[in-house]
Amino acid sequence: MRYLPLTPDDRTAMLSAIGVKSIDDLFVDVPGPAQRDGFVDLPRVAGEMEVERALSKMAGRNVAAGSVPFFCGAGAYKHHVPATVDHVIQRSEFLTSYTPYQPEIAQGTLQYLYEFQTQVANLTGMPVANASLYDGSTAMAEGVLMATRVTRRNKAIISGGVHPHYVRATETVVHAVGVETQALTAAIDAEAAVIDAIDKDTACVVVQTPNVFGTATDVTKIAEAAHAAGALLIVVVTEAVSMGLLKSPGEMGADIVAAEGQSIGNALNYGGPYVGLFATRDKLVRQMPGRLTGETVDADGERGFVLTLSTREQHIRRDKATSNICTNSGLCTLAFTIHMSLLGETGLRKLALLNHEKALATRDALAAIPGVEILTPRFFNEFAVRLPKNAAEVVSTLADHHVLAGVPYSRLAPDAGMDDVLLVAATETTMDVDIQILAKSLTKVLGA
């Protein structure tokens, strides 16, 4: 028997209090194609084995990333995760842990969060990192909110190279509190264009490198322009492995770094859960969302860890909270930390180099196909190409031939007028034979 704690009158009263007429009104922001208006096609009554078989059949309609040549990226990347990572996070003390509301009792959790913060600070080239946010897109939103608090200004300039989904997630969060955003037109290599958009009202400039088209840019001049105008620079990174090879955001003058850590220790997982990375400079630490884990000594002089600077979280002072980030994707954070520990600085650099080499090989193979134009001038492990046909249709056709060729940009931004642009990513998991199959299949589909 289902337990229904609310009566129809309770629901009516709650809906009236928030100013909507029906429960359906709560889902107006969910795109129509993503909404289901009926039941899943399953038998009403069935045994466990029948249900398992039916669900397995449904799951079999997906093309698994590891089963075919795979070149999809655009913010979520297929990397090899060593078996050691999964083995360690499966330990019960990690698998069942949650937000440490009595944190000092959970010394093991605090220690790995401390190690995580240290790794993120080193990776981003920043002095301070927190104990993670939910994912890269919400980390970017928190960065914009933080910049408005620091500068006491109300406008964010967002580069046309920032992932469209990150832009939408940020707009959803910050518009609710009255922050203005100015998202520039999508551009493959125009990070510097944001300089022209900076004015006296600008709280922050948001740039991404490598950007959504894969273009890697030194944003030092953008940082100088932002600082000259009294604004902050937020650098977004969707591919964390790139920081093993490229100049770090901190070296380029970033004030805030918002990144996605999925690439290290975490699988694709159908888009989540992921792990947000967030780092900033010392002087801004008290405006940082989330919390920090710090190192100290106890009364006996023994090393210990404490949760600190968490006073802006809602469970501490609800009315003074600056965000609703009260926990993190803890297990994903631990997976990140273990994988980083296994790699070390040298291993991460080797991994990054291998990614770049695979991307170069993929680029060369595609560039040899008549009609295919390489658009990204400099990249890490992902680049954009222009096809002589609709990119989404080409990808769909190749999927039918068991090749996942990439992500059509139109899928991220349907109104950008880039229906012929395809984003192609390669990682250390890309084999030479995969590249050959992609090139051969694409040549056939394009009729080249």
XYZ file of C-alpha atoms in Angstrom:
448
model
C 0.000 0.000 0.000
C 1.380 3.408 -0.982
C 1.822 5.985 1.744
C 0.368 9.316 0.628
C 1.149 11.945 3.236
C -0.633 14.784 1.444
C -4.322 15.239 0.775
C -5.638 16.935 -2.389
C -6.403 19.978 -0.265
C -2.779 20.039 0.952
C -1.539 20.048 -2.624
C -3.977 22.749 -3.665
C -2.845 24.938 -0.784
C 0.837 24.494 -1.635
C 0.299 25.199 -5.337
C -1.692 28.297 -4.452
C 1.051 29.496 -2.121
C 3.678 29.395 -4.878
C 1.358 30.838 -7.503
C 0.756 27.974 -9.941
C -2.438 26.207 -10.896
C -1.319 22.602 -11.250
C 1.596 20.265 -10.704
C 2.199 20.298 -14.470
C 3.054 23.998 -14.169
C 6.102 22.975 -12.118
C 7.570 21.248 -15.164
C 7.207 24.000 -17.758
C 10.990 24.296 -18.044
C 11.371 20.644 -19.054
C 11.460 20.386 -22.870
C 8.416 18.687 -24.357
C 10.324 15.781 -25.952
C 11.838 14.983 -22.553
C 8.438 14.711 -20.878
C 6.531 11.438 -20.679
C 2.757 11.616 -20.623
C 2.085 7.932 -20.094
C 3.460 4.794 -18.563
C 6.627 2.999 -19.656
C 5.772 0.083 -21.920
C 6.075 -2.663 -19.328
C 3.637 -5.366 -18.243
C 1.559 -4.362 -15.223
C 2.442 -7.579 -13.434
C 5.508 -9.717 -14.084
C 8.085 -11.792 -12.267
C 11.574 -10.536 -11.515
C 13.198 -12.463 -14.356
C 10.594 -11.230 -16.872
C 11.155 -7.635 -15.770
C 14.913 -8.074 -15.979
C 14.647 -9.468 -19.505
C 12.312 -6.674 -20.617
C 14.573 -3.950 -19.215
C 17.676 -5.572 -20.707
C 15.970 -5.556 -24.096
C 15.188 -1.852 -23.701
C 18.767 -1.099 -22.608
C 20.032 -3.004 -25.631
C 18.585 -0.307 -27.887
C 21.410 1.979 -26.720
C 24.797 1.911 -28.421
C 27.244 1.612 -25.529
C 30.297 3.878 -25.663
C 32.697 0.990 -25.210
C 31.162 -1.214 -27.890
C 31.899 0.842 -31.014
C 34.394 3.436 -32.270
C 33.550 6.439 -30.087
C 34.349 10.105 -30.794
C 31.767 11.932 -28.661
C 32.806 14.629 -26.204
C 31.317 18.105 -25.871
C 31.635 18.185 -22.096
C 31.633 14.480 -21.213
C 34.619 12.352 -22.165
C 35.324 8.634 -22.335
C 38.566 7.908 -20.519
C 40.053 4.745 -19.095
C 39.354 4.401 -15.372
C 41.755 1.954 -13.652
C 40.073 -0.941 -11.822
C 41.755 0.228 -8.620
C 39.473 3.276 -8.520
C 36.279 1.241 -8.445
C 37.774 -1.274 -6.023
C 38.556 1.403 -3.434
C 35.328 3.386 -3.693
C 33.341 0.166 -3.222
C 34.583 -0.071 0.375
C 31.555 0.279 2.627
C 32.918 3.210 4.620
C 33.152 5.194 1.388
C 30.172 3.817 -0.506
C 27.695 4.616 2.251
C 29.095 7.909 3.480
C 27.194 11.103 2.913
C 27.431 14.731 3.906
C 29.460 14.892 7.118
C 27.027 16.885 9.238
C 29.162 15.949 12.230
C 32.272 16.313 10.124
C 35.078 16.002 12.628
C 33.887 12.482 13.465
C 34.428 11.447 9.826
C 38.198 11.951 9.674
C 38.609 9.629 6.679
C 36.105 11.597 4.626
C 37.676 14.900 5.616
C 41.135 13.643 4.710
C 40.232 12.645 1.174
C 38.353 15.932 0.700
C 41.520 17.698 1.850
C 43.570 15.705 -0.666
C 40.975 16.471 -3.359
C 41.234 20.205 -2.662
C 45.029 20.033 -2.875
C 44.894 18.203 -6.201
C 42.387 20.667 -7.674
C 44.458 23.645 -6.515
C 47.586 22.199 -8.131
C 45.698 21.267 -11.294
C 44.137 24.690 -11.782
C 47.153 26.694 -10.624
C 45.068 28.415 -7.951
C 45.838 28.885 -4.238
C 42.503 27.602 -2.892
C 39.990 24.979 -3.959
C 36.859 23.813 -2.181
C 35.440 20.367 -1.562
C 33.602 20.225 -4.879
C 30.309 21.281 -6.307
C 27.795 19.163 -8.180
C 29.214 19.534 -11.674
C 30.932 21.962 -14.003
C 27.843 23.860 -15.117
C 26.581 24.624 -11.613
C 30.136 25.466 -10.588
C 30.109 28.116 -13.316
C 26.806 29.480 -12.006
C 28.238 29.645 -8.489
C 31.266 31.454 -9.881
C 29.072 34.132 -11.455
C 27.119 34.589 -8.228
C 30.376 34.844 -6.295
C 31.726 37.470 -8.691
C 28.640 39.644 -8.209
C 29.125 39.462 -4.448
C 32.794 40.411 -4.705
C 32.438 43.266 -7.190
C 28.976 44.430 -6.109
C 28.114 44.589 -9.787
C 25.379 42.746 -11.571
C 26.410 41.712 -15.079
C 28.277 38.716 -16.463
C 29.798 38.617 -19.954
C 29.851 35.048 -21.288
C 32.074 34.155 -24.228
C 30.580 32.548 -27.333
C 32.941 29.641 -26.777
C 31.323 28.523 -23.528
C 29.361 25.261 -23.701
C 25.692 26.189 -24.439
C 24.432 23.877 -21.687
C 26.699 25.621 -19.165
C 25.314 28.963 -20.312
C 21.725 27.795 -19.896
C 22.364 26.267 -16.486
C 24.019 29.486 -15.317
C 21.245 31.690 -16.689
C 18.660 29.531 -14.928
C 20.427 29.944 -11.594
C 21.553 33.560 -11.678
C 18.522 35.127 -13.350
C 16.470 33.945 -10.389
C 18.393 36.367 -8.185
C 18.406 39.203 -10.686
C 21.879 38.847 -12.198
C 22.135 39.961 -15.825
C 24.006 37.806 -18.333
C 25.240 38.741 -21.793
C 26.034 35.603 -23.776
C 27.994 36.421 -26.926
C 27.353 34.791 -30.296
C 28.793 31.311 -30.705
C 32.288 31.494 -32.158
C 34.961 28.884 -32.793
C 37.946 31.129 -32.116
C 36.896 34.488 -30.739
C 37.608 34.417 -27.018
C 39.242 37.824 -27.331
C 35.938 39.296 -28.540
C 34.764 39.380 -24.945
C 37.216 42.222 -24.283
C 35.092 44.553 -26.419
C 32.013 43.688 -24.353
C 33.514 44.639 -20.974
C 32.173 47.835 -19.432
C 31.971 49.527 -16.024
C 29.003 47.378 -14.991
C 30.721 44.061 -15.695
C 31.115 41.872 -12.642
C 32.859 39.034 -14.449
C 33.947 37.681 -17.786
C 33.394 33.971 -18.357
C 35.571 32.168 -20.879
C 36.163 28.493 -21.568
C 39.423 26.925 -22.683
C 39.541 24.610 -24.504
C 36.179 25.984 -25.543
C 33.166 23.993 -26.682
C 34.641 23.825 -30.206
C 37.922 22.560 -28.759
C 39.870 25.786 -29.310
C 42.620 26.231 -26.720
C 43.335 29.893 -25.951
C 45.728 31.764 -23.672
C 43.292 34.124 -21.933
C 45.946 36.259 -20.239
C 44.964 39.385 -22.191
C 41.308 38.858 -21.326
C 42.284 38.644 -17.655
C 44.210 41.913 -17.932
C 41.264 43.644 -19.601
C 38.810 42.346 -17.010
C 40.992 43.411 -14.108
C 41.550 46.848 -15.619
C 37.787 47.312 -15.613
C 37.424 46.050 -12.045
C 35.851 42.756 -13.134
C 36.830 39.170 -12.374
C 37.819 36.482 -14.855
C 36.107 33.096 -14.570
C 37.762 30.308 -16.554
C 35.628 27.254 -17.344
C 37.195 23.904 -18.188
C 35.057 20.954 -19.284
C 37.963 18.568 -19.983
C 40.044 18.314 -16.793
C 42.749 16.196 -18.434
C 43.653 19.186 -20.633
C 45.135 20.911 -17.572
C 47.844 18.248 -17.550
C 49.260 19.708 -20.752
C 48.019 23.275 -21.210
C 48.862 26.435 -19.276
C 46.786 26.446 -16.104
C 43.949 28.962 -15.564
C 45.811 30.363 -12.569
C 48.878 31.119 -14.695
C 46.627 32.978 -17.147
C 45.203 35.279 -14.479
C 41.925 33.596 -13.580
C 40.197 34.756 -10.418
C 37.782 31.832 -10.325
C 38.047 28.431 -12.010
C 34.929 26.338 -12.567
C 35.596 22.934 -14.088
C 34.122 19.507 -14.636
C 36.123 16.659 -13.094
C 34.326 13.726 -14.785
C 37.292 12.971 -17.036
C 39.398 11.826 -14.098
C 38.174 8.727 -12.272
C 34.575 8.869 -13.405
C 32.752 7.150 -16.252
C 30.253 8.777 -18.619
C 27.291 7.551 -16.530
C 24.667 8.839 -18.993
C 25.594 12.405 -18.030
C 25.971 12.139 -14.269
C 26.556 12.193 -11.420
C 29.681 14.226 -12.068
C 31.941 16.327 -9.899
C 32.440 20.075 -10.014
C 35.850 21.634 -9.433
C 36.001 25.136 -7.981
C 39.099 27.174 -7.180
C 39.853 30.796 -6.485
C 42.404 33.210 -5.088
C 43.206 33.670 -1.396
C 41.622 37.086 -1.098
C 38.273 35.786 -2.375
C 38.059 32.703 -0.200
C 35.388 34.047 2.141
C 33.001 34.553 -0.754
C 33.517 31.037 -2.077
C 30.468 28.718 -2.089
C 30.548 25.375 -0.356
C 33.178 24.711 2.251
C 36.802 23.917 2.821
C 38.436 21.085 4.676
C 41.406 22.294 6.677
C 44.317 20.578 8.411
C 44.981 21.117 12.126
C 46.232 19.337 15.246
C 44.190 18.072 18.177
C 44.797 18.652 21.906
C 47.489 15.971 21.831
C 49.234 17.496 18.859
C 48.032 14.774 16.488
C 47.269 15.671 12.871
C 43.570 16.039 12.119
C 41.118 17.604 9.679
C 38.235 20.018 10.203
C 35.459 21.385 8.071
C 35.751 25.145 7.924
C 34.447 28.202 6.090
C 31.056 26.574 5.706
C 29.059 29.400 7.254
C 27.454 30.277 3.949
C 25.736 26.916 3.696
C 22.064 26.617 4.346
C 22.331 24.141 7.210
C 24.487 26.598 9.165
C 22.701 29.913 8.677
C 19.805 29.490 6.305
C 19.051 33.205 5.944
C 22.704 34.036 5.233
C 23.340 31.184 2.813
C 24.703 32.302 -0.550
C 23.980 29.064 -2.345
C 22.152 25.796 -1.885
C 25.321 23.759 -2.266
C 25.212 21.788 0.970
C 26.798 18.559 -0.164
C 28.793 17.279 -3.088
C 29.067 14.274 -5.305
C 31.216 12.662 -2.635
C 31.840 9.306 -4.236
C 32.747 10.971 -7.558
C 35.111 13.224 -5.631
C 36.783 10.208 -4.078
C 37.089 8.516 -7.488
C 38.734 11.689 -8.826
C 41.154 11.760 -5.903
C 42.143 8.106 -6.236
C 42.715 8.363 -9.986
C 44.783 11.523 -9.558
C 46.862 9.793 -6.882
C 47.489 6.874 -9.221
C 48.501 9.132 -12.084
C 50.698 11.587 -10.246
C 52.011 14.688 -11.985
C 54.081 12.732 -14.514
C 51.289 10.276 -15.289
C 48.758 13.041 -15.841
C 51.071 14.766 -18.296
C 51.654 11.505 -20.187
C 47.914 10.898 -20.298
C 47.310 14.407 -21.630
C 49.991 13.987 -24.292
C 48.461 10.692 -25.392
C 45.060 12.382 -25.720
C 46.533 15.124 -27.890
C 48.355 12.626 -30.104
C 45.161 10.631 -30.677
C 43.289 13.823 -31.552
C 45.991 14.844 -34.023
C 45.797 11.444 -35.713
C 42.002 11.739 -35.920
C 42.283 15.264 -37.310
C 44.716 14.145 -40.017
C 42.460 11.251 -41.052
C 39.378 13.459 -41.341
C 41.236 16.282 -43.090
C 42.074 13.874 -45.917
C 38.379 13.313 -46.706
C 37.135 15.541 -49.562
C 34.536 18.031 -48.332
C 35.547 17.875 -44.670
C 36.926 21.146 -43.284
C 38.801 21.321 -39.986
C 37.571 24.435 -38.163
C 39.436 24.458 -34.833
C 42.825 26.161 -35.203
C 44.485 24.718 -32.059
C 43.092 22.073 -29.773
C 43.759 19.546 -27.064
C 41.697 16.408 -27.682
C 38.605 17.780 -29.411
C 37.973 19.809 -32.542
C 35.168 20.969 -34.810
C 34.754 20.017 -38.462
C 32.383 21.314 -41.119
C 30.693 18.640 -43.189
C 29.133 19.025 -46.645
C 25.898 17.599 -45.183
C 23.755 18.062 -42.101
C 25.926 16.891 -39.201
C 23.063 15.393 -37.171
C 21.913 13.303 -40.126
C 25.469 12.109 -40.782
C 25.904 11.138 -37.125
C 22.613 9.247 -37.149
C 23.586 7.348 -40.291
C 26.997 6.465 -38.876
C 25.387 5.288 -35.631
C 23.353 2.835 -37.695
C 26.712 1.550 -38.937
C 28.002 1.237 -35.338
C 30.208 4.321 -35.337
C 29.553 7.174 -32.887
C 31.254 9.935 -34.854
C 30.822 12.875 -32.493
C 28.294 15.443 -31.303
C 26.513 17.712 -33.810
C 26.784 21.274 -32.519
C 23.119 21.769 -33.424
C 22.268 19.332 -30.632
C 23.769 21.753 -28.100
C 22.528 24.953 -29.744
C 19.731 24.299 -32.280
C 19.384 27.979 -33.202
C 23.076 28.767 -33.743
C 22.969 28.154 -37.512
C 25.743 25.566 -37.353
C 23.871 22.522 -38.590
C 26.889 21.345 -40.571
C 29.338 21.505 -37.642
C 30.413 18.309 -35.877
C 32.445 18.125 -32.658
C 34.906 15.234 -32.680
C 36.810 14.084 -29.581
C 39.572 11.519 -29.136
C 41.104 10.228 -25.933
C 43.583 7.601 -24.832
C 40.822 5.014 -25.398
C 40.783 5.812 -29.129
C 42.506 3.041 -31.049
C 44.146 3.444 -34.460
C 41.612 1.033 -35.908
C 38.796 3.244 -34.559
C 40.201 6.220 -36.466
C 40.465 4.133 -39.639
C 36.852 2.954 -39.282
C 35.627 6.522 -38.680
C 37.438 7.867 -41.728
C 36.289 5.010 -43.949
C 32.671 5.191 -42.772
C 32.484 8.984 -43.036
C 33.962 8.886 -46.524
C 31.267 6.421 -47.555
C 28.406 8.390 -45.987
C 29.554 11.645 -47.574
C 29.968 9.939 -50.927
C 33.437 11.366 -51.161
